[in-house]
Amino acid sequence: MKKFITLAALAALCAPAALADKAQPENPDSTGFTFTDVKLVKTTPVKDQNKSGTCWCFASTSFLEDELLRKTGKEYDLSEMFTVYHCYLDKAKKYQRMGGKINFAQGGSAVDVPYVWSTYGAMPESAYAGLNYGEDNHDHYEMADILTGYMEAITSPKRKKLSTAWIDGYTGILDAYLGKLPEKFTFEGKTYTPQSFAASLPLDMNDYISVTSFTHHPFYTWFPIEVADNWLWEKSFNVPMEEMKAIVDNALEKGYPVVWSADVSEPGFKWTKGYALLPEAKSEKDMDGTELSRWVKLSDKDREAEKYEITGPCKEQAVTQESRQKGFDNMETTDDHGMELVGIATDQEGNRYYKVKNSWDTNQIYDGFFYVSEPYFLAKTIGIFVNKEALPKDTAKRLK
């Protein structure tokens, strides 16, 4: 049952190897869908997080690259691992101060990247790739296991006093795997520190906002979304579900990208086929005699799979604020994956979708992109991150 997904499994969902380990792309003619892009945001090339639970970082970094592209017309390739390094270090310090009673894992949230940008700066990928362990692509599971074991030892109840060496020891692990962070680097003929490089770029992290939609807190107030990977306890602005959707629509129509944090463990999430839907499940009353006789002979596993067999545009579930909240409360909607919304599209029957940029490489039907239906978005969104300039006027007024 999905409600019993472990934190380790959630990290795996964030990594492409868990869902589609370099699978062969589907034939576009075989899916039953024809998507037409209606509005697209300029975006940088798709990247590959490979075997790392760092989707949150790839999504928000891509978002900031696209913001730079929107503002300057210039394409930047920013370092994800610079952010990951600092988050691992600050996460460990908080975990130690909390006596090991909070989450410590590969995951994070969309706001972690702007946090690092504001606190420590930024780097281009050319200055820091974070591949210091004999691999050409990111593979963090060995490092993550070692860091976790280290922090378990540091926070052990048996330890009455910490030595002054524990942070140096922890940093040594990060240096060994990701590489030592350079204090200075050269980019396009100029020498920068991480802080001066961030300052040289026309982005102000105060211009961005995290938004969500849940009823266990009042609308138009701020609260930290209660998911394990929100280790910063950063607050989001709470709005009604349809207003959250209106923010996304307004942003994309105006050429602004949006970070999307969502649940991708639904049966209707078909990465290799290039879409995510929330179809109404088939029931026995929908079947004729022949179908029903075959249905009753299926195993529970096969019956569950066939309930969500999708051969083209179909009727989807009606999503309400109440059903959305229920999914979050009973753990059917979980914080699985971070991605970027970069466009609006329709299928051959006129149904609307958002075009999503993923970080699972390009070996897929739409070269690393897929299409998410509006019902899926409404039901399974944990939160979004967007430029305040892209907010509709009414929402902007409520922010005061």
Tab-separated table of N, CA and C in Angstrom, residues 247-365:
chain	number	residue	atom	x	y	z
A	247	ILE	N	-2.437	30.594	-10.400
A	247	ILE	CA	-1.072	31.118	-10.328
A	247	ILE	C	-0.209	30.466	-11.402
A	248	VAL	N	-0.318	29.148	-11.519
A	248	VAL	CA	0.460	28.430	-12.529
A	248	VAL	C	0.071	28.872	-13.936
A	249	ASP	N	-1.232	28.961	-14.186
A	249	ASP	CA	-1.705	29.366	-15.517
A	249	ASP	C	-1.194	30.764	-15.870
A	250	ASN	N	-1.292	31.677	-14.913
A	250	ASN	CA	-0.862	33.055	-15.158
A	250	ASN	C	0.637	33.119	-15.410
A	251	ALA	N	1.394	32.360	-14.618
A	251	ALA	CA	2.846	32.358	-14.778
A	251	ALA	C	3.261	31.850	-16.158
A	252	LEU	N	2.734	30.706	-16.545
A	252	LEU	CA	3.134	30.113	-17.819
A	252	LEU	C	2.687	30.977	-19.004
A	253	GLU	N	1.503	31.551	-18.902
A	253	GLU	CA	1.024	32.422	-19.978
A	253	GLU	C	1.934	33.634	-20.147
A	254	LYS	N	2.528	34.096	-19.055
A	254	LYS	CA	3.397	35.270	-19.104
A	254	LYS	C	4.869	34.922	-19.326
A	255	GLY	N	5.161	33.627	-19.492
A	255	GLY	CA	6.528	33.219	-19.791
A	255	GLY	C	7.398	32.926	-18.588
A	256	TYR	N	6.773	32.721	-17.406
A	256	TYR	CA	7.519	32.404	-16.191
A	256	TYR	C	7.468	30.893	-15.928
A	257	PRO	N	8.591	30.275	-15.588
A	257	PRO	CA	8.569	28.854	-15.212
A	257	PRO	C	8.045	28.690	-13.794
A	258	VAL	N	7.730	27.441	-13.412
A	258	VAL	CA	7.202	27.130	-12.078
A	258	VAL	C	7.842	25.825	-11.600
A	259	VAL	N	8.343	25.818	-10.368
A	259	VAL	CA	8.789	24.555	-9.764
A	259	VAL	C	7.567	23.819	-9.247
A	260	TRP	N	7.528	22.514	-9.502
A	260	TRP	CA	6.375	21.702	-9.115
A	260	TRP	C	6.828	20.539	-8.246
A	261	SER	N	6.358	20.501	-6.996
A	261	SER	CA	6.622	19.383	-6.087
A	261	SER	C	5.352	18.551	-5.989
A	262	ALA	N	5.465	17.242	-6.246
A	262	ALA	CA	4.242	16.443	-6.383
A	262	ALA	C	4.484	14.975	-6.075
A	263	ASP	N	3.366	14.256	-6.030
A	263	ASP	CA	3.343	12.803	-5.874
A	263	ASP	C	3.380	12.176	-7.264
A	264	VAL	N	4.375	11.327	-7.511
A	264	VAL	CA	4.468	10.654	-8.811
A	264	VAL	C	4.329	9.141	-8.676
A	265	SER	N	3.786	8.693	-7.545
A	265	SER	CA	3.652	7.248	-7.320
A	265	SER	C	2.270	6.719	-7.668
A	266	GLU	N	1.463	7.541	-8.355
A	266	GLU	CA	0.123	7.114	-8.767
A	266	GLU	C	0.186	6.143	-9.952
A	267	PRO	N	-0.787	5.234	-10.069
A	267	PRO	CA	-0.813	4.324	-11.228
A	267	PRO	C	-0.920	5.055	-12.555
A	268	GLY	N	-1.499	6.254	-12.540
A	268	GLY	CA	-1.647	7.015	-13.773
A	268	GLY	C	-0.435	7.826	-14.165
A	269	PHE	N	0.639	7.745	-13.372
A	269	PHE	CA	1.885	8.422	-13.742
A	269	PHE	C	2.686	7.474	-14.636
A	270	LYS	N	2.732	7.796	-15.930
A	270	LYS	CA	3.379	6.918	-16.909
A	270	LYS	C	4.566	7.650	-17.525
A	271	TRP	N	5.699	7.580	-16.864
A	271	TRP	CA	6.873	8.333	-17.304
A	271	TRP	C	7.319	7.957	-18.716
A	272	THR	N	7.469	6.669	-18.979
A	272	THR	CA	7.974	6.262	-20.294
A	272	THR	C	6.988	6.575	-21.405
A	273	LYS	N	5.704	6.640	-21.076
A	273	LYS	CA	4.695	6.979	-22.083
A	273	LYS	C	4.486	8.485	-22.212
A	274	GLY	N	5.027	9.242	-21.250
A	274	GLY	CA	5.041	10.686	-21.385
A	274	GLY	C	3.839	11.421	-20.851
A	275	TYR	N	3.105	10.836	-19.902
A	275	TYR	CA	1.959	11.554	-19.360
A	275	TYR	C	1.663	11.115	-17.920
A	276	ALA	N	0.884	11.947	-17.231
A	276	ALA	CA	0.386	11.619	-15.894
A	276	ALA	C	-1.076	12.014	-15.840
A	277	LEU	N	-1.944	11.043	-15.591
A	277	LEU	CA	-3.384	11.269	-15.535
A	277	LEU	C	-3.947	10.720	-14.229
A	278	LEU	N	-5.166	11.134	-13.917
A	278	LEU	CA	-5.874	10.633	-12.749
A	278	LEU	C	-7.194	10.020	-13.221
A	279	PRO	N	-7.122	8.878	-13.897
A	279	PRO	CA	-8.337	8.312	-14.502
A	279	PRO	C	-9.295	7.761	-13.464
A	280	GLU	N	-10.576	7.782	-13.826
A	280	GLU	CA	-11.553	7.079	-13.002
A	280	GLU	C	-11.279	5.589	-13.120
A	281	ALA	N	-11.214	4.901	-11.996
A	281	ALA	CA	-10.916	3.482	-12.019
A	281	ALA	C	-12.072	2.694	-12.621
A	282	LYS	N	-11.750	1.666	-13.399
A	282	LYS	CA	-12.779	0.797	-13.951
A	282	LYS	C	-13.450	0.007	-12.831
A	283	SER	N	-14.728	-0.203	-12.944
A	283	SER	CA	-15.453	-1.020	-11.967
A	283	SER	C	-16.215	-2.114	-12.707
A	284	GLU	N	-16.718	-3.085	-11.961
A	284	GLU	CA	-17.414	-4.216	-12.575
A	284	GLU	C	-18.658	-3.778	-13.343
A	285	LYS	N	-19.302	-2.723	-12.887
A	285	LYS	CA	-20.520	-2.272	-13.559
A	285	LYS	C	-20.234	-1.686	-14.945
A	286	ASP	N	-18.959	-1.343	-15.224
A	286	ASP	CA	-18.597	-0.798	-16.527
A	286	ASP	C	-18.332	-1.893	-17.559
A	287	MET	N	-18.367	-3.160	-17.144
A	287	MET	CA	-17.945	-4.251	-18.019
A	287	MET	C	-19.127	-5.050	-18.537
A	288	ASP	N	-18.969	-5.563	-19.754
A	288	ASP	CA	-19.976	-6.485	-20.262
A	288	ASP	C	-19.662	-7.888	-19.746
A	289	GLY	N	-20.464	-8.864	-20.132
A	289	GLY	CA	-20.316	-10.218	-19.589
A	289	GLY	C	-18.964	-10.836	-19.859
A	290	THR	N	-18.449	-10.678	-21.077
A	290	THR	CA	-17.158	-11.265	-21.434
A	290	THR	C	-16.037	-10.642	-20.620
A	291	GLU	N	-16.049	-9.318	-20.515
A	291	GLU	CA	-15.009	-8.630	-19.753
A	291	GLU	C	-15.051	-9.035	-18.287
A	292	LEU	N	-16.267	-9.153	-17.739
A	292	LEU	CA	-16.403	-9.472	-16.329
A	292	LEU	C	-15.906	-10.877	-16.028
A	293	SER	N	-16.184	-11.822	-16.912
A	293	SER	CA	-15.733	-13.199	-16.685
A	293	SER	C	-14.203	-13.276	-16.681
A	294	ARG	N	-13.566	-12.473	-17.521
A	294	ARG	CA	-12.098	-12.455	-17.532
A	294	ARG	C	-11.576	-11.727	-16.288
A	295	TRP	N	-12.278	-10.658	-15.901
A	295	TRP	CA	-11.861	-9.826	-14.766
A	295	TRP	C	-11.772	-10.637	-13.475
A	296	VAL	N	-12.760	-11.475	-13.214
A	296	VAL	CA	-12.801	-12.201	-11.943
A	296	VAL	C	-11.682	-13.241	-11.848
A	297	LYS	N	-11.087	-13.608	-12.978
A	297	LYS	CA	-10.015	-14.600	-12.969
A	297	LYS	C	-8.633	-13.976	-12.771
A	298	LEU	N	-8.566	-12.652	-12.838
A	298	LEU	CA	-7.278	-11.980	-12.694
A	298	LEU	C	-6.800	-12.004	-11.246
A	299	SER	N	-5.488	-11.966	-11.056
A	299	SER	CA	-4.924	-11.831	-9.715
A	299	SER	C	-5.190	-10.413	-9.224
A	300	ASP	N	-5.047	-10.211	-7.925
A	300	ASP	CA	-5.261	-8.870	-7.366
A	300	ASP	C	-4.322	-7.862	-8.019
A	301	LYS	N	-3.078	-8.265	-8.252
A	301	LYS	CA	-2.082	-7.370	-8.853
A	301	LYS	C	-2.480	-6.997	-10.274
A	302	ASP	N	-2.880	-7.996	-11.064
A	302	ASP	CA	-3.270	-7.736	-12.455
A	302	ASP	C	-4.566	-6.930	-12.519
A	303	ARG	N	-5.480	-7.199	-11.593
A	303	ARG	CA	-6.737	-6.458	-11.573
A	303	ARG	C	-6.487	-4.981	-11.259
A	304	GLU	N	-5.579	-4.727	-10.332
A	304	GLU	CA	-5.249	-3.343	-9.977
A	304	GLU	C	-4.599	-2.629	-11.158
A	305	ALA	N	-3.704	-3.350	-11.883
A	305	ALA	CA	-3.039	-2.753	-13.039
A	305	ALA	C	-4.036	-2.431	-14.141
A	306	GLU	N	-4.997	-3.318	-14.361
A	306	GLU	CA	-5.962	-3.108	-15.440
A	306	GLU	C	-6.951	-1.993	-15.115
A	307	LYS	N	-7.187	-1.760	-13.823
A	307	LYS	CA	-8.063	-0.654	-13.452
A	307	LYS	C	-7.575	0.664	-14.039
A	308	TYR	N	-6.244	0.766	-14.154
A	308	TYR	CA	-5.653	2.021	-14.600
A	308	TYR	C	-4.961	1.879	-15.956
A	309	GLU	N	-5.416	0.933	-16.747
A	309	GLU	CA	-4.873	0.814	-18.100
A	309	GLU	C	-5.409	1.987	-18.935
A	310	ILE	N	-4.486	2.746	-19.521
A	310	ILE	CA	-4.847	3.963	-20.259
A	310	ILE	C	-4.450	3.782	-21.716
A	311	THR	N	-5.397	3.973	-22.617
A	311	THR	CA	-5.117	3.801	-24.046
A	311	THR	C	-5.316	5.094	-24.828
A	312	GLY	N	-5.551	6.189	-24.113
A	312	GLY	CA	-5.779	7.482	-24.746
A	312	GLY	C	-6.544	8.376	-23.792
A	313	PRO	N	-6.958	9.558	-24.240
A	313	PRO	CA	-7.729	10.450	-23.380
A	313	PRO	C	-8.915	9.726	-22.749
A	314	CYS	N	-9.126	9.956	-21.467
A	314	CYS	CA	-10.180	9.244	-20.748
A	314	CYS	C	-10.794	10.163	-19.695
A	315	LYS	N	-11.898	9.716	-19.133
A	315	LYS	CA	-12.544	10.484	-18.079
A	315	LYS	C	-11.694	10.409	-16.823
A	316	GLU	N	-11.452	11.566	-16.212
A	316	GLU	CA	-10.617	11.594	-15.020
A	316	GLU	C	-11.451	11.913	-13.781
A	317	GLN	N	-10.853	11.671	-12.625
A	317	GLN	CA	-11.534	11.888	-11.359
A	317	GLN	C	-11.827	13.377	-11.160
A	318	ALA	N	-12.953	13.666	-10.552
A	318	ALA	CA	-13.270	15.036	-10.163
A	318	ALA	C	-12.527	15.346	-8.872
A	319	VAL	N	-11.728	16.394	-8.883
A	319	VAL	CA	-10.900	16.743	-7.729
A	319	VAL	C	-11.512	17.953	-7.025
A	320	THR	N	-11.677	17.849	-5.722
A	320	THR	CA	-12.172	18.953	-4.908
A	320	THR	C	-11.132	19.292	-3.847
A	321	GLN	N	-11.337	20.428	-3.189
A	321	GLN	CA	-10.435	20.790	-2.099
A	321	GLN	C	-10.466	19.717	-1.012
A	322	GLU	N	-11.650	19.130	-0.814
A	322	GLU	CA	-11.801	18.106	0.222
A	322	GLU	C	-11.084	16.811	-0.166
A	323	SER	N	-11.231	16.376	-1.420
A	323	SER	CA	-10.573	15.135	-1.838
A	323	SER	C	-9.058	15.312	-1.864
A	324	ARG	N	-8.622	16.500	-2.247
A	324	ARG	CA	-7.189	16.797	-2.238
A	324	ARG	C	-6.630	16.703	-0.823
A	325	GLN	N	-7.346	17.288	0.131
A	325	GLN	CA	-6.901	17.267	1.522
A	325	GLN	C	-6.896	15.847	2.076
A	326	LYS	N	-7.930	15.080	1.739
A	326	LYS	CA	-8.011	13.702	2.208
A	326	LYS	C	-6.802	12.892	1.746
A	327	GLY	N	-6.397	13.080	0.490
A	327	GLY	CA	-5.244	12.360	-0.029
A	327	GLY	C	-3.968	12.681	0.722
A	328	PHE	N	-3.821	13.954	1.118
A	328	PHE	CA	-2.634	14.353	1.878
A	328	PHE	C	-2.695	13.807	3.307
A	329	ASP	N	-3.879	13.881	3.907
A	329	ASP	CA	-4.023	13.441	5.290
A	329	ASP	C	-3.822	11.939	5.455
A	330	ASN	N	-4.302	11.151	4.481
A	330	ASN	CA	-4.180	9.690	4.639
A	330	ASN	C	-2.939	9.118	3.950
A	331	MET	N	-2.039	10.001	3.535
A	331	MET	CA	-0.741	9.611	2.963
A	331	MET	C	-0.855	8.958	1.596
A	332	GLU	N	-1.973	9.165	0.900
A	332	GLU	CA	-2.047	8.736	-0.491
A	332	GLU	C	-1.383	9.750	-1.417
A	333	THR	N	-1.254	10.969	-0.953
A	333	THR	CA	-0.488	11.994	-1.659
A	333	THR	C	0.749	12.288	-0.836
A	334	THR	N	1.894	11.963	-1.381
A	334	THR	CA	3.145	12.099	-0.648
A	334	THR	C	4.127	12.970	-1.428
A	335	ASP	N	5.151	13.433	-0.734
A	335	ASP	CA	6.143	14.338	-1.306
A	335	ASP	C	7.223	13.523	-2.006
A	336	ASP	N	6.974	13.183	-3.280
A	336	ASP	CA	7.837	12.239	-3.980
A	336	ASP	C	8.914	12.878	-4.847
A	337	HIS	N	8.554	13.957	-5.547
A	337	HIS	CA	9.439	14.364	-6.648
A	337	HIS	C	9.316	15.856	-6.934
A	338	GLY	N	10.439	16.473	-7.334
A	338	GLY	CA	10.459	17.865	-7.741
A	338	GLY	C	10.740	17.976	-9.232
A	339	MET	N	9.948	18.806	-9.938
A	339	MET	CA	10.060	18.975	-11.384
A	339	MET	C	9.817	20.437	-11.728
A	340	GLU	N	9.768	20.757	-13.011
A	340	GLU	CA	9.533	22.131	-13.437
A	340	GLU	C	8.436	22.168	-14.496
A	341	LEU	N	7.471	23.057	-14.310
A	341	LEU	CA	6.416	23.261	-15.297
A	341	LEU	C	6.893	24.319	-16.295
A	342	VAL	N	6.878	23.950	-17.586
A	342	VAL	CA	7.438	24.855	-18.601
A	342	VAL	C	6.481	25.114	-19.759
A	343	GLY	N	5.224	24.698	-19.646
A	343	GLY	CA	4.322	24.959	-20.747
A	343	GLY	C	2.913	24.464	-20.504
A	344	ILE	N	2.041	24.839	-21.428
A	344	ILE	CA	0.644	24.404	-21.442
A	344	ILE	C	0.394	23.687	-22.762
A	345	ALA	N	-0.373	22.593	-22.730
A	345	ALA	CA	-0.625	21.801	-23.933
A	345	ALA	C	-2.050	21.254	-23.908
A	346	THR	N	-2.457	20.705	-25.029
A	346	THR	CA	-3.748	20.020	-25.125
A	346	THR	C	-3.545	18.663	-25.791
A	347	ASP	N	-4.480	17.727	-25.538
A	347	ASP	CA	-4.451	16.477	-26.279
A	347	ASP	C	-5.413	16.577	-27.466
A	348	GLN	N	-5.603	15.481	-28.181
A	348	GLN	CA	-6.409	15.507	-29.402
A	348	GLN	C	-7.886	15.766	-29.148
A	349	GLU	N	-8.308	15.666	-27.870
A	349	GLU	CA	-9.704	15.950	-27.532
A	349	GLU	C	-9.885	17.299	-26.846
A	350	GLY	N	-8.812	18.077	-26.778
A	350	GLY	CA	-8.898	19.414	-26.211
A	350	GLY	C	-8.689	19.498	-24.717
A	351	ASN	N	-8.363	18.384	-24.055
A	351	ASN	CA	-8.087	18.417	-22.624
A	351	ASN	C	-6.768	19.144	-22.372
A	352	ARG	N	-6.706	19.937	-21.293
A	352	ARG	CA	-5.525	20.738	-21.009
A	352	ARG	C	-4.533	19.991	-20.117
A	353	TYR	N	-3.249	20.259	-20.357
A	353	TYR	CA	-2.151	19.653	-19.602
A	353	TYR	C	-1.090	20.716	-19.337
A	354	TYR	N	-0.239	20.419	-18.371
A	354	TYR	CA	0.979	21.194	-18.190
A	354	TYR	C	2.147	20.371	-18.730
A	355	LYS	N	3.045	21.041	-19.435
A	355	LYS	CA	4.248	20.367	-19.909
A	355	LYS	C	5.294	20.434	-18.802
A	356	VAL	N	5.863	19.276	-18.470
A	356	VAL	CA	6.762	19.157	-17.324
A	356	VAL	C	8.169	18.788	-17.789
A	357	LYS	N	9.143	19.509	-17.271
A	357	LYS	CA	10.553	19.182	-17.497
A	357	LYS	C	11.043	18.359	-16.313
A	358	ASN	N	11.560	17.180	-16.597
A	358	ASN	CA	12.034	16.279	-15.556
A	358	ASN	C	13.561	16.270	-15.543
A	359	SER	N	14.149	15.548	-14.587
A	359	SER	CA	15.616	15.455	-14.497
A	359	SER	C	16.057	14.000	-14.554
A	360	TRP	N	15.359	13.226	-15.392
A	360	TRP	CA	15.659	11.808	-15.549
A	360	TRP	C	16.248	11.508	-16.926
A	361	ASP	N	17.066	12.435	-17.431
A	361	ASP	CA	17.741	12.281	-18.717
A	361	ASP	C	16.721	12.397	-19.868
A	362	THR	N	17.191	12.187	-21.081
A	362	THR	CA	16.358	12.427	-22.270
A	362	THR	C	15.942	11.146	-22.984
A	363	ASN	N	16.313	9.989	-22.437
A	363	ASN	CA	16.016	8.722	-23.113
A	363	ASN	C	14.578	8.303	-22.828
A	364	GLN	N	13.641	9.061	-23.411
A	364	GLN	CA	12.219	8.899	-23.123
A	364	GLN	C	11.433	9.473	-24.293
A	365	ILE	N	10.158	9.169	-24.359
A	365	ILE	CA	9.343	9.480	-25.532
A	365	ILE	C	9.376	10.954	-25.938
